[in-house]
Amino acid sequence: MTFLKVATTDELWAGEMMPVECAGHCVLLVNLDHKIYAYENACPHLRTPLSEGSLQGKVLTCSTHGWQFDAGNGRGINPQTASLKSVAVQVENEDILIDVCDTATKGEQ
Ligand code: FES
C-alpha cells in the first residue's frame, strides 16, 4: 500500500464530492457526514465521470443515464447489480490520502 495525499478536509465539505487525479488515475472523493469515501471516478455503465453527476444525501446519480449508487458503500441502488470500484482512503490530521496501488490494481480490472 502506498498512500499519497490528494486533498485536505478543508477542500471537501460534508455532503460534497470532488474529483482528484493521482498517479494517472481519476478518483472521486465523497464526504458523507465527515467520513471520506473514495471511488474510481467512472460510472460502471459507460464510464462517465461520476463527478459530473449529483450527490443528494448519500445517493450519487450519474449524469448520463441516471444510474444511482449509495456513496457510503458503492453499491448500486438502480440498478442494484451495479457497483462502484472503491479505493482505499485514509485521513491523517487534515490530509486525505488514497492508496495509489489500490487505484492501479482496480483500474486494470
Ligand atoms: S454512463 Fe452512467 S448511467 Fe450510463
PDB file of N, CA and C and ligand atoms in Angstrom:
ATOM      1  N   MET A   1       0.842  -1.188   0.000  1.00  0.00           N
ATOM      2  CA  MET A   1       0.000   0.000   0.000  1.00  0.00           C
ATOM      3  C   MET A   1       0.880   1.241   0.000  1.00  0.00           C
ATOM      4  N   THR A   2       0.525   2.172  -0.858  1.00  0.00           N
ATOM      5  CA  THR A   2       1.248   3.434  -0.916  1.00  0.00           C
ATOM      6  C   THR A   2       0.219   4.561  -0.921  1.00  0.00           C
ATOM      7  N   PHE A   3       0.083   5.188   0.229  1.00  0.00           N
ATOM      8  CA  PHE A   3      -0.898   6.259   0.336  1.00  0.00           C
ATOM      9  C   PHE A   3      -0.250   7.603   0.009  1.00  0.00           C
ATOM     10  N   LEU A   4      -0.922   8.367  -0.853  1.00  0.00           N
ATOM     11  CA  LEU A   4      -0.465   9.693  -1.225  1.00  0.00           C
ATOM     12  C   LEU A   4      -1.551  10.718  -0.929  1.00  0.00           C
ATOM     13  N   LYS A   5      -1.118  11.907  -0.525  1.00  0.00           N
ATOM     14  CA  LYS A   5      -2.062  12.991  -0.250  1.00  0.00           C
ATOM     15  C   LYS A   5      -2.665  13.494  -1.557  1.00  0.00           C
ATOM     16  N   VAL A   6      -3.991  13.616  -1.573  1.00  0.00           N
ATOM     17  CA  VAL A   6      -4.669  14.122  -2.769  1.00  0.00           C
ATOM     18  C   VAL A   6      -5.508  15.368  -2.480  1.00  0.00           C
ATOM     19  N   ALA A   7      -5.789  15.627  -1.219  1.00  0.00           N
ATOM     20  CA  ALA A   7      -6.617  16.792  -0.870  1.00  0.00           C
ATOM     21  C   ALA A   7      -6.550  16.980   0.638  1.00  0.00           C
ATOM     22  N   THR A   8      -7.201  18.042   1.098  1.00  0.00           N
ATOM     23  CA  THR A   8      -7.345  18.246   2.533  1.00  0.00           C
ATOM     24  C   THR A   8      -8.828  18.293   2.874  1.00  0.00           C
ATOM     25  N   THR A   9      -9.145  18.053   4.125  1.00  0.00           N
ATOM     26  CA  THR A   9     -10.549  18.045   4.534  1.00  0.00           C
ATOM     27  C   THR A   9     -11.178  19.437   4.381  1.00  0.00           C
ATOM     28  N   ASP A  10     -10.367  20.487   4.377  1.00  0.00           N
ATOM     29  CA  ASP A  10     -10.890  21.838   4.144  1.00  0.00           C
ATOM     30  C   ASP A  10     -11.443  21.992   2.738  1.00  0.00           C
ATOM     31  N   GLU A  11     -10.955  21.180   1.812  1.00  0.00           N
ATOM     32  CA  GLU A  11     -11.380  21.293   0.411  1.00  0.00           C
ATOM     33  C   GLU A  11     -12.637  20.487   0.111  1.00  0.00           C
ATOM     34  N   LEU A  12     -13.026  19.606   1.016  1.00  0.00           N
ATOM     35  CA  LEU A  12     -14.151  18.701   0.757  1.00  0.00           C
ATOM     36  C   LEU A  12     -15.096  18.721   1.952  1.00  0.00           C
ATOM     37  N   TRP A  13     -16.109  19.540   1.841  1.00  0.00           N
ATOM     38  CA  TRP A  13     -17.050  19.703   2.939  1.00  0.00           C
ATOM     39  C   TRP A  13     -18.032  18.547   2.981  1.00  0.00           C
ATOM     40  N   ALA A  14     -18.665  18.374   4.124  1.00  0.00           N
ATOM     41  CA  ALA A  14     -19.682  17.330   4.280  1.00  0.00           C
ATOM     42  C   ALA A  14     -20.791  17.516   3.248  1.00  0.00           C
ATOM     43  N   GLY A  15     -21.169  16.422   2.618  1.00  0.00           N
ATOM     44  CA  GLY A  15     -22.224  16.469   1.619  1.00  0.00           C
ATOM     45  C   GLY A  15     -21.736  16.823   0.225  1.00  0.00           C
ATOM     46  N   GLU A  16     -20.404  16.919   0.073  1.00  0.00           N
ATOM     47  CA  GLU A  16     -19.861  17.278  -1.237  1.00  0.00           C
ATOM     48  C   GLU A  16     -18.980  16.160  -1.778  1.00  0.00           C
ATOM     49  N   MET A  17     -18.693  16.263  -3.068  1.00  0.00           N
ATOM     50  CA  MET A  17     -17.770  15.328  -3.706  1.00  0.00           C
ATOM     51  C   MET A  17     -16.841  16.114  -4.608  1.00  0.00           C
ATOM     52  N   MET A  18     -15.676  15.541  -4.894  1.00  0.00           N
ATOM     53  CA  MET A  18     -14.718  16.211  -5.762  1.00  0.00           C
ATOM     54  C   MET A  18     -13.837  15.179  -6.445  1.00  0.00           C
ATOM     55  N   PRO A  19     -13.480  15.455  -7.706  1.00  0.00           N
ATOM     56  CA  PRO A  19     -12.568  14.556  -8.408  1.00  0.00           C
ATOM     57  C   PRO A  19     -11.118  14.924  -8.100  1.00  0.00           C
ATOM     58  N   VAL A  20     -10.267  13.929  -8.043  1.00  0.00           N
ATOM     59  CA  VAL A  20      -8.824  14.154  -7.906  1.00  0.00           C
ATOM     60  C   VAL A  20      -8.108  13.197  -8.852  1.00  0.00           C
ATOM     61  N   GLU A  21      -6.891  13.580  -9.198  1.00  0.00           N
ATOM     62  CA  GLU A  21      -6.069  12.689 -10.007  1.00  0.00           C
ATOM     63  C   GLU A  21      -4.852  12.301  -9.195  1.00  0.00           C
ATOM     64  N   CYS A  22      -4.494  11.048  -9.267  1.00  0.00           N
ATOM     65  CA  CYS A  22      -3.338  10.586  -8.523  1.00  0.00           C
ATOM     66  C   CYS A  22      -2.698   9.433  -9.283  1.00  0.00           C
ATOM     67  N   ALA A  23      -1.432   9.602  -9.583  1.00  0.00           N
ATOM     68  CA  ALA A  23      -0.678   8.566 -10.292  1.00  0.00           C
ATOM     69  C   ALA A  23      -1.386   8.136 -11.572  1.00  0.00           C
ATOM     70  N   GLY A  24      -1.988   9.098 -12.257  1.00  0.00           N
ATOM     71  CA  GLY A  24      -2.633   8.805 -13.531  1.00  0.00           C
ATOM     72  C   GLY A  24      -4.024   8.222 -13.426  1.00  0.00           C
ATOM     73  N   HIS A  25      -4.572   8.162 -12.222  1.00  0.00           N
ATOM     74  CA  HIS A  25      -5.901   7.601 -12.035  1.00  0.00           C
ATOM     75  C   HIS A  25      -6.862   8.680 -11.551  1.00  0.00           C
ATOM     76  N   CYS A  26      -8.089   8.622 -12.043  1.00  0.00           N
ATOM     77  CA  CYS A  26      -9.118   9.581 -11.657  1.00  0.00           C
ATOM     78  C   CYS A  26      -9.953   8.978 -10.534  1.00  0.00           C
ATOM     79  N   VAL A  27      -9.995   9.687  -9.443  1.00  0.00           N
ATOM     80  CA  VAL A  27     -10.667   9.180  -8.240  1.00  0.00           C
ATOM     81  C   VAL A  27     -11.677  10.224  -7.778  1.00  0.00           C
ATOM     82  N   LEU A  28     -12.808   9.733  -7.300  1.00  0.00           N
ATOM     83  CA  LEU A  28     -13.846  10.607  -6.751  1.00  0.00           C
ATOM     84  C   LEU A  28     -13.812  10.501  -5.234  1.00  0.00           C
ATOM     85  N   LEU A  29     -13.662  11.650  -4.573  1.00  0.00           N
ATOM     86  CA  LEU A  29     -13.749  11.696  -3.113  1.00  0.00           C
ATOM     87  C   LEU A  29     -15.143  12.170  -2.728  1.00  0.00           C
ATOM     88  N   VAL A  30     -15.710  11.549  -1.714  1.00  0.00           N
ATOM     89  CA  VAL A  30     -17.038  11.921  -1.227  1.00  0.00           C
ATOM     90  C   VAL A  30     -16.963  12.088   0.280  1.00  0.00           C
ATOM     91  N   ASN A  31     -17.560  13.160   0.779  1.00  0.00           N
ATOM     92  CA  ASN A  31     -17.636  13.393   2.214  1.00  0.00           C
ATOM     93  C   ASN A  31     -19.081  13.232   2.659  1.00  0.00           C
ATOM     94  N   LEU A  32     -19.351  12.162   3.386  1.00  0.00           N
ATOM     95  CA  LEU A  32     -20.682  11.927   3.941  1.00  0.00           C
ATOM     96  C   LEU A  32     -20.598  12.041   5.451  1.00  0.00           C
ATOM     97  N   ASP A  33     -21.201  13.074   5.995  1.00  0.00           N
ATOM     98  CA  ASP A  33     -21.193  13.278   7.452  1.00  0.00           C
ATOM     99  C   ASP A  33     -19.776  13.216   8.006  1.00  0.00           C
ATOM    100  N   HIS A  34     -18.839  13.829   7.313  1.00  0.00           N
ATOM    101  CA  HIS A  34     -17.438  13.961   7.727  1.00  0.00           C
ATOM    102  C   HIS A  34     -16.653  12.650   7.653  1.00  0.00           C
ATOM    103  N   LYS A  35     -17.208  11.661   7.013  1.00  0.00           N
ATOM    104  CA  LYS A  35     -16.443  10.458   6.713  1.00  0.00           C
ATOM    105  C   LYS A  35     -16.137  10.474   5.212  1.00  0.00           C
ATOM    106  N   ILE A  36     -14.873  10.182   4.875  1.00  0.00           N
ATOM    107  CA  ILE A  36     -14.443  10.292   3.486  1.00  0.00           C
ATOM    108  C   ILE A  36     -14.445   8.912   2.819  1.00  0.00           C
ATOM    109  N   TYR A  37     -14.996   8.879   1.597  1.00  0.00           N
ATOM    110  CA  TYR A  37     -15.013   7.674   0.768  1.00  0.00           C
ATOM    111  C   TYR A  37     -14.327   8.003  -0.557  1.00  0.00           C
ATOM    112  N   ALA A  38     -13.760   6.983  -1.186  1.00  0.00           N
ATOM    113  CA  ALA A  38     -13.101   7.196  -2.481  1.00  0.00           C
ATOM    114  C   ALA A  38     -13.490   6.066  -3.429  1.00  0.00           C
ATOM    115  N   TYR A  39     -13.775   6.463  -4.668  1.00  0.00           N
ATOM    116  CA  TYR A  39     -14.161   5.502  -5.708  1.00  0.00           C
ATOM    117  C   TYR A  39     -13.467   5.886  -7.011  1.00  0.00           C
ATOM    118  N   GLU A  40     -13.316   4.917  -7.876  1.00  0.00           N
ATOM    119  CA  GLU A  40     -12.874   5.238  -9.221  1.00  0.00           C
ATOM    120  C   GLU A  40     -13.891   6.222  -9.802  1.00  0.00           C
ATOM    121  N   ASN A  41     -13.385   7.293 -10.416  1.00  0.00           N
ATOM    122  CA  ASN A  41     -14.294   8.327 -10.923  1.00  0.00           C
ATOM    123  C   ASN A  41     -14.806   7.953 -12.313  1.00  0.00           C
ATOM    124  N   ALA A  42     -15.478   6.829 -12.398  1.00  0.00           N
ATOM    125  CA  ALA A  42     -16.017   6.368 -13.673  1.00  0.00           C
ATOM    126  C   ALA A  42     -17.254   5.525 -13.391  1.00  0.00           C
ATOM    127  N   CYS A  43     -18.336   5.871 -14.049  1.00  0.00           N
ATOM    128  CA  CYS A  43     -19.562   5.092 -13.895  1.00  0.00           C
ATOM    129  C   CYS A  43     -19.335   3.688 -14.456  1.00  0.00           C
ATOM    130  N   PRO A  44     -19.802   2.659 -13.757  1.00  0.00           N
ATOM    131  CA  PRO A  44     -19.619   1.295 -14.262  1.00  0.00           C
ATOM    132  C   PRO A  44     -20.454   1.004 -15.521  1.00  0.00           C
ATOM    133  N   HIS A  45     -21.359   1.913 -15.877  1.00  0.00           N
ATOM    134  CA  HIS A  45     -22.155   1.700 -17.088  1.00  0.00           C
ATOM    135  C   HIS A  45     -21.305   2.024 -18.316  1.00  0.00           C
ATOM    136  N   LEU A  46     -21.098   3.301 -18.606  1.00  0.00           N
ATOM    137  CA  LEU A  46     -20.324   3.684 -19.787  1.00  0.00           C
ATOM    138  C   LEU A  46     -19.198   4.658 -19.439  1.00  0.00           C
ATOM    139  N   ARG A  47     -18.781   4.624 -18.188  1.00  0.00           N
ATOM    140  CA  ARG A  47     -17.585   5.319 -17.706  1.00  0.00           C
ATOM    141  C   ARG A  47     -17.659   6.843 -17.715  1.00  0.00           C
ATOM    142  N   THR A  48     -18.836   7.396 -17.682  1.00  0.00           N
ATOM    143  CA  THR A  48     -18.961   8.843 -17.476  1.00  0.00           C
ATOM    144  C   THR A  48     -18.325   9.187 -16.128  1.00  0.00           C
ATOM    145  N   PRO A  49     -17.565  10.286 -16.046  1.00  0.00           N
ATOM    146  CA  PRO A  49     -17.035  10.681 -14.735  1.00  0.00           C
ATOM    147  C   PRO A  49     -18.180  10.924 -13.742  1.00  0.00           C
ATOM    148  N   LEU A  50     -18.121  10.245 -12.624  1.00  0.00           N
ATOM    149  CA  LEU A  50     -19.179  10.383 -11.624  1.00  0.00           C
ATOM    150  C   LEU A  50     -19.208  11.780 -11.025  1.00  0.00           C
ATOM    151  N   SER A  51     -18.088  12.470 -11.109  1.00  0.00           N
ATOM    152  CA  SER A  51     -18.020  13.844 -10.587  1.00  0.00           C
ATOM    153  C   SER A  51     -18.920  14.785 -11.386  1.00  0.00           C
ATOM    154  N   GLU A  52     -19.368  14.374 -12.563  1.00  0.00           N
ATOM    155  CA  GLU A  52     -20.295  15.190 -13.354  1.00  0.00           C
ATOM    156  C   GLU A  52     -21.734  14.958 -12.931  1.00  0.00           C
ATOM    157  N   GLY A  53     -21.941  14.000 -12.046  1.00  0.00           N
ATOM    158  CA  GLY A  53     -23.284  13.693 -11.565  1.00  0.00           C
ATOM    159  C   GLY A  53     -23.639  14.538 -10.361  1.00  0.00           C
ATOM    160  N   SER A  54     -24.603  14.047  -9.602  1.00  0.00           N
ATOM    161  CA  SER A  54     -25.060  14.813  -8.441  1.00  0.00           C
ATOM    162  C   SER A  54     -25.067  13.933  -7.198  1.00  0.00           C
ATOM    163  N   LEU A  55     -24.956  14.584  -6.061  1.00  0.00           N
ATOM    164  CA  LEU A  55     -24.976  13.896  -4.770  1.00  0.00           C
ATOM    165  C   LEU A  55     -26.096  14.497  -3.933  1.00  0.00           C
ATOM    166  N   GLN A  56     -27.097  13.677  -3.625  1.00  0.00           N
ATOM    167  CA  GLN A  56     -28.222  14.105  -2.786  1.00  0.00           C
ATOM    168  C   GLN A  56     -28.233  13.198  -1.578  1.00  0.00           C
ATOM    169  N   GLY A  57     -27.872  13.728  -0.432  1.00  0.00           N
ATOM    170  CA  GLY A  57     -27.700  12.860   0.727  1.00  0.00           C
ATOM    171  C   GLY A  57     -26.559  11.910   0.425  1.00  0.00           C
ATOM    172  N   LYS A  58     -26.833  10.608   0.483  1.00  0.00           N
ATOM    173  CA  LYS A  58     -25.780   9.659   0.125  1.00  0.00           C
ATOM    174  C   LYS A  58     -26.029   9.019  -1.235  1.00  0.00           C
ATOM    175  N   VAL A  59     -26.994   9.533  -1.974  1.00  0.00           N
ATOM    176  CA  VAL A  59     -27.309   8.975  -3.295  1.00  0.00           C
ATOM    177  C   VAL A  59     -26.547   9.732  -4.380  1.00  0.00           C
ATOM    178  N   LEU A  60     -25.676   9.005  -5.044  1.00  0.00           N
ATOM    179  CA  LEU A  60     -24.868   9.558  -6.131  1.00  0.00           C
ATOM    180  C   LEU A  60     -25.520   9.143  -7.445  1.00  0.00           C
ATOM    181  N   THR A  61     -25.861  10.135  -8.278  1.00  0.00           N
ATOM    182  CA  THR A  61     -26.552   9.868  -9.542  1.00  0.00           C
ATOM    183  C   THR A  61     -25.665  10.243 -10.711  1.00  0.00           C
ATOM    184  N   CYS A  62     -25.473   9.308 -11.623  1.00  0.00           N
ATOM    185  CA  CYS A  62     -24.678   9.560 -12.818  1.00  0.00           C
ATOM    186  C   CYS A  62     -25.433  10.521 -13.740  1.00  0.00           C
ATOM    187  N   SER A  63     -24.675  11.446 -14.335  1.00  0.00           N
ATOM    188  CA  SER A  63     -25.309  12.475 -15.167  1.00  0.00           C
ATOM    189  C   SER A  63     -25.775  11.945 -16.515  1.00  0.00           C
ATOM    190  N   THR A  64     -25.254  10.803 -16.952  1.00  0.00           N
ATOM    191  CA  THR A  64     -25.556  10.374 -18.315  1.00  0.00           C
ATOM    192  C   THR A  64     -26.877   9.625 -18.440  1.00  0.00           C
ATOM    193  N   HIS A  65     -27.051   8.561 -17.677  1.00  0.00           N
ATOM    194  CA  HIS A  65     -28.295   7.786 -17.788  1.00  0.00           C
ATOM    195  C   HIS A  65     -28.995   7.609 -16.447  1.00  0.00           C
ATOM    196  N   GLY A  66     -28.508   8.287 -15.430  1.00  0.00           N
ATOM    197  CA  GLY A  66     -29.216   8.311 -14.162  1.00  0.00           C
ATOM    198  C   GLY A  66     -29.038   7.110 -13.258  1.00  0.00           C
ATOM    199  N   TRP A  67     -28.049   6.263 -13.536  1.00  0.00           N
ATOM    200  CA  TRP A  67     -27.807   5.177 -12.578  1.00  0.00           C
ATOM    201  C   TRP A  67     -27.488   5.798 -11.223  1.00  0.00           C
ATOM    202  N   GLN A  68     -27.926   5.094 -10.154  1.00  0.00           N
ATOM    203  CA  GLN A  68     -27.742   5.639  -8.815  1.00  0.00           C
ATOM    204  C   GLN A  68     -26.991   4.659  -7.919  1.00  0.00           C
ATOM    205  N   PHE A  69     -26.183   5.235  -7.041  1.00  0.00           N
ATOM    206  CA  PHE A  69     -25.323   4.449  -6.158  1.00  0.00           C
ATOM    207  C   PHE A  69     -25.386   5.018  -4.745  1.00  0.00           C
ATOM    208  N   ASP A  70     -25.161   4.137  -3.781  1.00  0.00           N
ATOM    209  CA  ASP A  70     -25.012   4.556  -2.390  1.00  0.00           C
ATOM    210  C   ASP A  70     -23.558   4.974  -2.204  1.00  0.00           C
ATOM    211  N   ALA A  71     -23.330   6.258  -1.986  1.00  0.00           N
ATOM    212  CA  ALA A  71     -21.961   6.765  -1.882  1.00  0.00           C
ATOM    213  C   ALA A  71     -21.272   6.320  -0.595  1.00  0.00           C
ATOM    214  N   GLY A  72     -22.014   5.704   0.318  1.00  0.00           N
ATOM    215  CA  GLY A  72     -21.422   5.227   1.551  1.00  0.00           C
ATOM    216  C   GLY A  72     -20.839   3.831   1.454  1.00  0.00           C
ATOM    217  N   ASN A  73     -21.227   3.095   0.410  1.00  0.00           N
ATOM    218  CA  ASN A  73     -20.665   1.746   0.268  1.00  0.00           C
ATOM    219  C   ASN A  73     -20.412   1.361  -1.199  1.00  0.00           C
ATOM    220  N   GLY A  74     -20.824   2.213  -2.115  1.00  0.00           N
ATOM    221  CA  GLY A  74     -20.577   1.975  -3.532  1.00  0.00           C
ATOM    222  C   GLY A  74     -21.569   1.035  -4.195  1.00  0.00           C
ATOM    223  N   ARG A  75     -22.548   0.557  -3.453  1.00  0.00           N
ATOM    224  CA  ARG A  75     -23.495  -0.396  -4.036  1.00  0.00           C
ATOM    225  C   ARG A  75     -24.521   0.312  -4.927  1.00  0.00           C
ATOM    226  N   GLY A  76     -24.928  -0.386  -5.956  1.00  0.00           N
ATOM    227  CA  GLY A  76     -25.932   0.167  -6.850  1.00  0.00           C
ATOM    228  C   GLY A  76     -27.289   0.226  -6.175  1.00  0.00           C
ATOM    229  N   ILE A  77     -27.993   1.330  -6.410  1.00  0.00           N
ATOM    230  CA  ILE A  77     -29.384   1.474  -5.959  1.00  0.00           C
ATOM    231  C   ILE A  77     -30.299   1.161  -7.138  1.00  0.00           C
ATOM    232  N   ASN A  78     -29.923   1.714  -8.293  1.00  0.00           N
ATOM    233  CA  ASN A  78     -30.676   1.448  -9.522  1.00  0.00           C
ATOM    234  C   ASN A  78     -29.716   1.534 -10.704  1.00  0.00           C
ATOM    235  N   PRO A  79     -29.272   0.409 -11.252  1.00  0.00           N
ATOM    236  CA  PRO A  79     -29.668  -0.949 -10.897  1.00  0.00           C
ATOM    237  C   PRO A  79     -28.870  -1.473  -9.699  1.00  0.00           C
ATOM    238  N   GLN A  80     -29.457  -2.421  -8.995  1.00  0.00           N
ATOM    239  CA  GLN A  80     -28.799  -2.974  -7.813  1.00  0.00           C
ATOM    240  C   GLN A  80     -27.620  -3.867  -8.168  1.00  0.00           C
ATOM    241  N   THR A  81     -27.543  -4.309  -9.404  1.00  0.00           N
ATOM    242  CA  THR A  81     -26.444  -5.193  -9.809  1.00  0.00           C
ATOM    243  C   THR A  81     -25.152  -4.444 -10.069  1.00  0.00           C
ATOM    244  N   ALA A  82     -25.214  -3.127 -10.188  1.00  0.00           N
ATOM    245  CA  ALA A  82     -24.009  -2.331 -10.451  1.00  0.00           C
ATOM    246  C   ALA A  82     -23.323  -1.989  -9.142  1.00  0.00           C
ATOM    247  N   SER A  83     -22.046  -1.672  -9.213  1.00  0.00           N
ATOM    248  CA  SER A  83     -21.351  -1.195  -8.016  1.00  0.00           C
ATOM    249  C   SER A  83     -20.155  -0.370  -8.439  1.00  0.00           C
ATOM    250  N   LEU A  84     -19.778   0.549  -7.565  1.00  0.00           N
ATOM    251  CA  LEU A  84     -18.616   1.392  -7.809  1.00  0.00           C
ATOM    252  C   LEU A  84     -17.360   0.659  -7.356  1.00  0.00           C
ATOM    253  N   LYS A  85     -16.226   1.026  -7.954  1.00  0.00           N
ATOM    254  CA  LYS A  85     -14.945   0.462  -7.532  1.00  0.00           C
ATOM    255  C   LYS A  85     -14.384   1.352  -6.429  1.00  0.00           C
ATOM    256  N   SER A  86     -14.302   0.803  -5.233  1.00  0.00           N
ATOM    257  CA  SER A  86     -13.810   1.601  -4.112  1.00  0.00           C
ATOM    258  C   SER A  86     -12.292   1.671  -4.133  1.00  0.00           C
ATOM    259  N   VAL A  87     -11.777   2.730  -3.557  1.00  0.00           N
ATOM    260  CA  VAL A  87     -10.342   2.959  -3.437  1.00  0.00           C
ATOM    261  C   VAL A  87     -10.058   3.191  -1.955  1.00  0.00           C
ATOM    262  N   ALA A  88      -9.010   2.577  -1.454  1.00  0.00           N
ATOM    263  CA  ALA A  88      -8.674   2.740  -0.040  1.00  0.00           C
ATOM    264  C   ALA A  88      -8.308   4.195   0.243  1.00  0.00           C
ATOM    265  N   VAL A  89      -8.854   4.722   1.319  1.00  0.00           N
ATOM    266  CA  VAL A  89      -8.636   6.129   1.667  1.00  0.00           C
ATOM    267  C   VAL A  89      -8.352   6.231   3.158  1.00  0.00           C
ATOM    268  N   GLN A  90      -7.510   7.196   3.508  1.00  0.00           N
ATOM    269  CA  GLN A  90      -7.195   7.474   4.910  1.00  0.00           C
ATOM    270  C   GLN A  90      -7.234   8.975   5.126  1.00  0.00           C
ATOM    271  N   VAL A  91      -7.537   9.368   6.341  1.00  0.00           N
ATOM    272  CA  VAL A  91      -7.425  10.777   6.714  1.00  0.00           C
ATOM    273  C   VAL A  91      -6.436  10.870   7.859  1.00  0.00           C
ATOM    274  N   GLU A  92      -5.399  11.662   7.653  1.00  0.00           N
ATOM    275  CA  GLU A  92      -4.384  11.887   8.690  1.00  0.00           C
ATOM    276  C   GLU A  92      -4.328  13.375   8.971  1.00  0.00           C
ATOM    277  N   ASN A  93      -4.657  13.728  10.187  1.00  0.00           N
ATOM    278  CA  ASN A  93      -4.831  15.137  10.539  1.00  0.00           C
ATOM    279  C   ASN A  93      -5.855  15.725   9.577  1.00  0.00           C
ATOM    280  N   GLU A  94      -5.462  16.654   8.717  1.00  0.00           N
ATOM    281  CA  GLU A  94      -6.437  17.202   7.760  1.00  0.00           C
ATOM    282  C   GLU A  94      -6.156  16.741   6.336  1.00  0.00           C
ATOM    283  N   ASP A  95      -5.249  15.814   6.188  1.00  0.00           N
ATOM    284  CA  ASP A  95      -4.886  15.354   4.848  1.00  0.00           C
ATOM    285  C   ASP A  95      -5.695  14.115   4.447  1.00  0.00           C
ATOM    286  N   ILE A  96      -6.174  14.119   3.204  1.00  0.00           N
ATOM    287  CA  ILE A  96      -6.866  12.962   2.639  1.00  0.00           C
ATOM    288  C   ILE A  96      -5.876  12.241   1.741  1.00  0.00           C
ATOM    289  N   LEU A  97      -5.667  10.961   2.017  1.00  0.00           N
ATOM    290  CA  LEU A  97      -4.710  10.166   1.252  1.00  0.00           C
ATOM    291  C   LEU A  97      -5.426   8.976   0.631  1.00  0.00           C
ATOM    292  N   ILE A  98      -5.010   8.622  -0.572  1.00  0.00           N
ATOM    293  CA  ILE A  98      -5.563   7.413  -1.186  1.00  0.00           C
ATOM    294  C   ILE A  98      -4.421   6.463  -1.524  1.00  0.00           C
ATOM    295  N   ASP A  99      -4.781   5.198  -1.616  1.00  0.00           N
ATOM    296  CA  ASP A  99      -3.798   4.156  -1.918  1.00  0.00           C
ATOM    297  C   ASP A  99      -3.622   4.063  -3.433  1.00  0.00           C
ATOM    298  N   VAL A 100      -2.501   4.558  -3.932  1.00  0.00           N
ATOM    299  CA  VAL A 100      -2.293   4.561  -5.384  1.00  0.00           C
ATOM    300  C   VAL A 100      -2.140   3.149  -5.925  1.00  0.00           C
ATOM    301  N   CYS A 101      -1.667   2.227  -5.112  1.00  0.00           N
ATOM    302  CA  CYS A 101      -1.582   0.829  -5.561  1.00  0.00           C
ATOM    303  C   CYS A 101      -2.981   0.278  -5.763  1.00  0.00           C
ATOM    304  N   ASP A 102      -3.899   0.686  -4.890  1.00  0.00           N
ATOM    305  CA  ASP A 102      -5.281   0.241  -4.977  1.00  0.00           C
ATOM    306  C   ASP A 102      -5.899   0.739  -6.285  1.00  0.00           C
ATOM    307  N   THR A 103      -5.652   1.995  -6.644  1.00  0.00           N
ATOM    308  CA  THR A 103      -6.232   2.531  -7.885  1.00  0.00           C
ATOM    309  C   THR A 103      -5.639   1.826  -9.088  1.00  0.00           C
ATOM    310  N   ALA A 104      -4.334   1.501  -9.038  1.00  0.00           N
ATOM    311  CA  ALA A 104      -3.695   0.838 -10.172  1.00  0.00           C
ATOM    312  C   ALA A 104      -4.286  -0.539 -10.380  1.00  0.00           C
ATOM    313  N   THR A 105      -4.439  -1.284  -9.283  1.00  0.00           N
ATOM    314  CA  THR A 105      -4.975  -2.637  -9.376  1.00  0.00           C
ATOM    315  C   THR A 105      -6.398  -2.623  -9.897  1.00  0.00           C
ATOM    316  N   LYS A 106      -7.235  -1.748  -9.296  1.00  0.00           N
ATOM    317  CA  LYS A 106      -8.635  -1.752  -9.670  1.00  0.00           C
ATOM    318  C   LYS A 106      -8.858  -1.158 -11.050  1.00  0.00           C
ATOM    319  N   GLY A 107      -7.959  -0.270 -11.473  1.00  0.00           N
ATOM    320  CA  GLY A 107      -8.127   0.309 -12.789  1.00  0.00           C
ATOM    321  C   GLY A 107      -7.874  -0.703 -13.895  1.00  0.00           C
ATOM    322  N   GLU A 108      -7.173  -1.792 -13.559  1.00  0.00           N
ATOM    323  CA  GLU A 108      -6.860  -2.786 -14.569  1.00  0.00           C
ATOM    324  C   GLU A 108      -7.918  -3.867 -14.665  1.00  0.00           C
ATOM    325  N   GLN A 109      -8.881  -3.874 -13.739  1.00  0.00           N
ATOM    326  CA  GLN A 109      -9.900  -4.912 -13.752  1.00  0.00           C
ATOM    327  C   GLN A 109     -10.870  -4.719 -14.879  1.00  0.00           C
TER     328      GLN A 109
HETATM  329  S1  FES B   1     -22.795   6.162 -18.056  1.00  0.00           S
HETATM  330 FE1  FES B   1     -23.534   6.364 -16.040  1.00  0.00          FE
HETATM  331  S2  FES B   1     -25.558   5.652 -16.157  1.00  0.00           S
HETATM  332 FE2  FES B   1     -24.819   5.384 -18.174  1.00  0.00          FE
END
